[in-house]
Coordinates of C-alpha atoms and ligand atoms in Angstrom, one line a residue:
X27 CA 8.2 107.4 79.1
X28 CA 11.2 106.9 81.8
X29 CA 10.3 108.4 85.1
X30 CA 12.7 111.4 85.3
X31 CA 15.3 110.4 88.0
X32 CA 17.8 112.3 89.8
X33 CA 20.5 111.1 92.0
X34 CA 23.1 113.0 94.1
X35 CA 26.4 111.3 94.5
X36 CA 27.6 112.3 97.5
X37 CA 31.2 110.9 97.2
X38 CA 33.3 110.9 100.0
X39 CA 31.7 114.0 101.9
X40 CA 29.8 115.3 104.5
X41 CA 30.4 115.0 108.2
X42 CA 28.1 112.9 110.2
X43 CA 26.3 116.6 110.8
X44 CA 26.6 117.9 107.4
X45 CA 24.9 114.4 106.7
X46 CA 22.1 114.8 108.3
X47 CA 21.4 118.9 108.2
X48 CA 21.7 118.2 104.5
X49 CA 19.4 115.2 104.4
X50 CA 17.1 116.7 107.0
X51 CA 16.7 120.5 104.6
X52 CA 16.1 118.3 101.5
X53 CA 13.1 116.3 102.8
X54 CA 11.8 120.0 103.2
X55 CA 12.8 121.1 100.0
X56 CA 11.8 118.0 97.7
X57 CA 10.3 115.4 99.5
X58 CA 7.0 115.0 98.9
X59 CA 7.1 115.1 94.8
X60 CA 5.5 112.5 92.8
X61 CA 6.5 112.6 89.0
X62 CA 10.3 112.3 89.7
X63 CA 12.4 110.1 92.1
X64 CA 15.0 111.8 93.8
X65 CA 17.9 110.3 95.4
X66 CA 20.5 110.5 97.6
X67 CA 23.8 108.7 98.0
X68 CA 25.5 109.2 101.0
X69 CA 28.4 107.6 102.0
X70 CA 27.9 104.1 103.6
X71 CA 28.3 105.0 107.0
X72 CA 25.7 107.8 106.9
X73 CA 23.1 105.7 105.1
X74 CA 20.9 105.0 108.5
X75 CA 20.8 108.3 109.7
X76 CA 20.3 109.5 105.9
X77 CA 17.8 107.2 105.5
X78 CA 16.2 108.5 109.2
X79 CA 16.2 111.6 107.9
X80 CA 14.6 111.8 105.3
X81 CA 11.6 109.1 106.9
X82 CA 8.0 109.9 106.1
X83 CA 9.0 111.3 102.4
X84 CA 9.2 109.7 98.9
X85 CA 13.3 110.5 98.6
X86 CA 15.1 107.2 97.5
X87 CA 18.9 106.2 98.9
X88 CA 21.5 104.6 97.5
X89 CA 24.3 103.2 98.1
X90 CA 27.9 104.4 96.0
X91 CA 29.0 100.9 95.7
X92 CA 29.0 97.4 96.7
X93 CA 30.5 93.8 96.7
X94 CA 28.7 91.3 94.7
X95 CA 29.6 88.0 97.2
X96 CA 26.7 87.6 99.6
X97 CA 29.1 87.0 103.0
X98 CA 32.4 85.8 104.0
X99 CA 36.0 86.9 104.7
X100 CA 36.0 90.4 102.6
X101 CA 37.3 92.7 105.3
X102 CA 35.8 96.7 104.5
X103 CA 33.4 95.3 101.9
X104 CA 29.7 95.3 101.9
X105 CA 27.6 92.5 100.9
X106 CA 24.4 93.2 98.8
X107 CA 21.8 92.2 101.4
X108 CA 23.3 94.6 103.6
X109 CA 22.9 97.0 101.3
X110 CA 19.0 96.0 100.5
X111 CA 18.1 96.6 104.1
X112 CA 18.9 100.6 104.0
X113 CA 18.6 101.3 100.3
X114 CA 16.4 101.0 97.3
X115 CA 19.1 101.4 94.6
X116 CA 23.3 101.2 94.2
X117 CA 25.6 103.1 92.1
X118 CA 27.6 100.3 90.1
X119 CA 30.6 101.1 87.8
X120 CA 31.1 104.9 88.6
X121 CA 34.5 105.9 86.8
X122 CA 36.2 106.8 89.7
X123 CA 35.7 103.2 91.0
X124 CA 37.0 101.5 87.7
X125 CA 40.1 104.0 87.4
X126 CA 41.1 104.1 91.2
X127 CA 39.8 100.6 92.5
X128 CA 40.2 98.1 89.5
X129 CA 36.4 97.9 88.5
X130 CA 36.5 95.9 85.4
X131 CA 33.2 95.2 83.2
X132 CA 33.4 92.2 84.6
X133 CA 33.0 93.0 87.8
X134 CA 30.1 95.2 86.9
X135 CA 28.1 92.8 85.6
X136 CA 28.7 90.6 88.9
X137 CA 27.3 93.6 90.5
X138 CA 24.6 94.4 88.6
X139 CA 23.6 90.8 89.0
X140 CA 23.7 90.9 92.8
X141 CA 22.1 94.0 93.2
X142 CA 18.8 92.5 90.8
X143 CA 18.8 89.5 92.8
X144 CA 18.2 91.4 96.3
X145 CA 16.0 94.2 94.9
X146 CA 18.0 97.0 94.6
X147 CA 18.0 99.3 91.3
X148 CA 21.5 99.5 89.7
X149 CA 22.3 103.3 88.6
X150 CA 25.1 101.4 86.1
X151 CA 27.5 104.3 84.9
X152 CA 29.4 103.9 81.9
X153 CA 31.6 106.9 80.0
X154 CA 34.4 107.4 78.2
X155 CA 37.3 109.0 79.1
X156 CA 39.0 112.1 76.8
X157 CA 42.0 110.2 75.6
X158 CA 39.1 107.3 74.1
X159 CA 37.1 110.2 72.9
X160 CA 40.0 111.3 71.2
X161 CA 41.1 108.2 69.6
X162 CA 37.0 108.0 68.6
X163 CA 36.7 105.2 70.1
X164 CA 33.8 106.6 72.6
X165 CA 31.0 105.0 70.9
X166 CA 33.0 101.8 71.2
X167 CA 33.5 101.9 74.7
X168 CA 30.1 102.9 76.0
X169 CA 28.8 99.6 74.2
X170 CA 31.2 97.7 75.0
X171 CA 30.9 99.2 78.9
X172 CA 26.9 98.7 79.0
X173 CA 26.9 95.3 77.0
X174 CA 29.0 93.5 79.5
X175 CA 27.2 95.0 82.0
X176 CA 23.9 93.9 80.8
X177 CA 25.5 90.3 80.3
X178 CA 22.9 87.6 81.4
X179 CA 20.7 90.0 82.6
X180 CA 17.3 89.1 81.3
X181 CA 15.3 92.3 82.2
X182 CA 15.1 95.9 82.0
X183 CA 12.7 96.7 84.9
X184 CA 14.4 98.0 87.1
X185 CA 17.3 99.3 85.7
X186 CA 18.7 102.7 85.4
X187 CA 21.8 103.5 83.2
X188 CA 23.8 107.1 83.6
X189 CA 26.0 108.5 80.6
X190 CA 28.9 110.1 82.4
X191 CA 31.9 111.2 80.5
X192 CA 35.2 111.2 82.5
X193 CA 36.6 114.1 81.0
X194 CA 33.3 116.3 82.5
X195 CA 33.3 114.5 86.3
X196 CA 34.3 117.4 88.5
X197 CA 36.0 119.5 85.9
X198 CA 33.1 122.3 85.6
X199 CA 32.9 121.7 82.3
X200 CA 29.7 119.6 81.2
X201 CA 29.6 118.0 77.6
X202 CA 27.2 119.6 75.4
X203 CA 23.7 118.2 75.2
X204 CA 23.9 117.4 71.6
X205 CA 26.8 115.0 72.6
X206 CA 25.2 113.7 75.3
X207 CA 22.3 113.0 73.6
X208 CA 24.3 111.2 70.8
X209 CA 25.7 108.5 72.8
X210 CA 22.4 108.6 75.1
X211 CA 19.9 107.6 72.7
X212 CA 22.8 106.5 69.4
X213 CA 24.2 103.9 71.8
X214 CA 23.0 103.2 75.2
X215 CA 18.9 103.3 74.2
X216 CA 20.0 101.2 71.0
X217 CA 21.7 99.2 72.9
X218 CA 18.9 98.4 75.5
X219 CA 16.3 98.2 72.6
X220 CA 18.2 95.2 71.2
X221 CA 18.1 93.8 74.3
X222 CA 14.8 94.4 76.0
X223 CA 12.9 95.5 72.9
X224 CA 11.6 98.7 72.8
X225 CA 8.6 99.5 75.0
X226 CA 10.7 98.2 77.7
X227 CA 13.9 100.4 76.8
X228 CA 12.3 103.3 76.8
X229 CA 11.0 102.7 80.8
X230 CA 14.9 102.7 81.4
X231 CA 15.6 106.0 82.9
X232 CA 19.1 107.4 81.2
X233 CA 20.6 110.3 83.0
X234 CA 23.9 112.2 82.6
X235 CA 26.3 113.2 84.7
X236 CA 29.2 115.4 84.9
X237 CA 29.7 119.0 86.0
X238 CA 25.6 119.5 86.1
X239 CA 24.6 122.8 88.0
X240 CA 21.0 124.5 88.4
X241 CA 21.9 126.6 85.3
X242 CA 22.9 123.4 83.0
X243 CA 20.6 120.8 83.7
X244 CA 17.5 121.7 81.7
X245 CA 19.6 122.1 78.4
X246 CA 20.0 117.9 79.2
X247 CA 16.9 117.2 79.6
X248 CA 15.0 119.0 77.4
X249 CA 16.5 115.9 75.1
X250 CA 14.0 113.5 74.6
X251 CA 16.1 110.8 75.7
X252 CA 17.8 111.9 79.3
X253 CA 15.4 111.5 81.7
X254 CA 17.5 113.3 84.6
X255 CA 20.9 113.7 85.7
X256 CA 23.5 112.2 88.5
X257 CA 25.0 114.6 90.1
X258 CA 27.9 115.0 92.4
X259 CA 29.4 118.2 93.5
X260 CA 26.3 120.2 93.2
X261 CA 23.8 117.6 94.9
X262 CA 25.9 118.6 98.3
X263 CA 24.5 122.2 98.3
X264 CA 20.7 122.0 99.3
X265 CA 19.8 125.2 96.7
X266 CA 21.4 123.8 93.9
X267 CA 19.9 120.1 94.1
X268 CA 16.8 121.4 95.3
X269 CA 16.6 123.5 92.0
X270 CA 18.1 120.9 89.6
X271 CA 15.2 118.7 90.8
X272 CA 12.9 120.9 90.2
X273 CA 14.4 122.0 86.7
X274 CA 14.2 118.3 85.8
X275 CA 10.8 118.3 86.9
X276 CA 9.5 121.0 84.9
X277 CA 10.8 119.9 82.0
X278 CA 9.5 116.9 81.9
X279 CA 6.0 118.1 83.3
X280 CA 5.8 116.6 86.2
X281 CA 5.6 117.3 90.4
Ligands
LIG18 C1 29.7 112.1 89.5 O1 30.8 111.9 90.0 O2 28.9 111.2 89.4 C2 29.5 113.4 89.0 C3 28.6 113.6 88.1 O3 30.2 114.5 89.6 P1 30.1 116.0 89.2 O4 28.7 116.4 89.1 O5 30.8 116.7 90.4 O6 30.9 116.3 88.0

């Protein structure tokens, strides 16, 4: 099975303080599990002192985002080897990026490519947003979305893939497990089994994300095929990420 993973996106938050008084409660909290890798994602100038923070403890970081060009003339970007030195995985492809920033599939799969080459783990999001659901083209989209990702990419190891719908980022209103679950294993896990085959599909770890909270997590995972969740507003309050994680955990019988 996929080791159950959870990730907290911190977006653009926290205060150097918050940073580290939330990183510093959460080693406490959850940071000496075993079954399930927890992660946090601070924004990129926090990452040392996250990382500094949580020292000593089995918590992963991650970066929100990177450039895939290894150096040059790129003013405000961050090259993947930078990122490699203070973090074991990156998010690639979160919606926000692609509507606000002009992430293309395209760009994606550079990423995705980078991020392999210097040993990081891409968290790749893909989701659709309500207008595509709509027009029921979702299906469409999310294969189209983790296809081009996947493009040239000859491995599944370390990959992790997150099913996040746009239309349940930030709203407070989660899609349904059902749904989730549809698009989780009827596309993405399809997907990855015609590409990897299946014993090495099914070591992928999918998560979803969008509006999770301590009270709607374990209806997600108690689907066979989401092995955690990404989560953003909640993962900045220690209580609520603390018990997510250890929601997830239960669930899926580990410690
Ligand atoms: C996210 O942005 O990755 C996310 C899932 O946000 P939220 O949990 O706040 O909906």
């Amino acid at each position: 099975m996929a080791r159950p993973t959870v990730a907290g996106n911190w977006k653009m938050n926290t205060s150097l303080a918050e940073a580290q008084s939330l990183a510093s409660a959460l080693k406490v909290s959850i940071g000496d599990m075993n079954g399930i890798s927890r992660v946090l994602c601070p924004p990129f100038p926090y990452l040392t002192l996250v990382r500094e923070a949580v020292a000593g403890s089995s918590i992963g970081i991650s970066a929100q985002n990177m450039n895939y060009q290894e150096k040059g003339a790129f003013t405000g970007e961050v090259a993947p080897n930078m990122v490699a030195e203070l973090c074991d995985y990156v998010i690639l492809g979160h919606s926000e990026r692609r509507a606000l920033y002009g992430e293309t599939d395209e760009s994606v799969n550079l990423k995705v490519e980078a991020a392999l080459k210097v040993g990081l783990k891409p968290i790749i999001c893909v989701g659709e947003t309500l207008a595509q659901r709509e027009a029921g083209a979702a299906e469409s989209i999310i294969e189209k979305q983790i296809t081009k990702a996947l493009d040239g990419v000859d491995k599944a190891g370390d990959l992790v893939v997150a099913y996040e719908p746009v239309w349940a980022i930030g709203t407070g209103v989660p899609a349904t497990p059902e749904l989730a679950a549809e698009i989780m294993e009827g596309v993405i896990q399809r997907c990855l089994i015609s590409l990897y085959g299946e014993p090495a599909a099914l070591e992928v770890p999918l998560l979803y994300g969008g509006s999770v909270t301590p009270d709607s997590v374990q209806g997600f995972v108690e689907q066979a095929c989401i092995h955690g969740a990404l989560v953003g507003g909640a993962s900045l309050k220690i209580d609520d990420f603390t018990q997510i994680i250890k929601t997830v955990a239960k669930v899926k019988g580990v410690s």
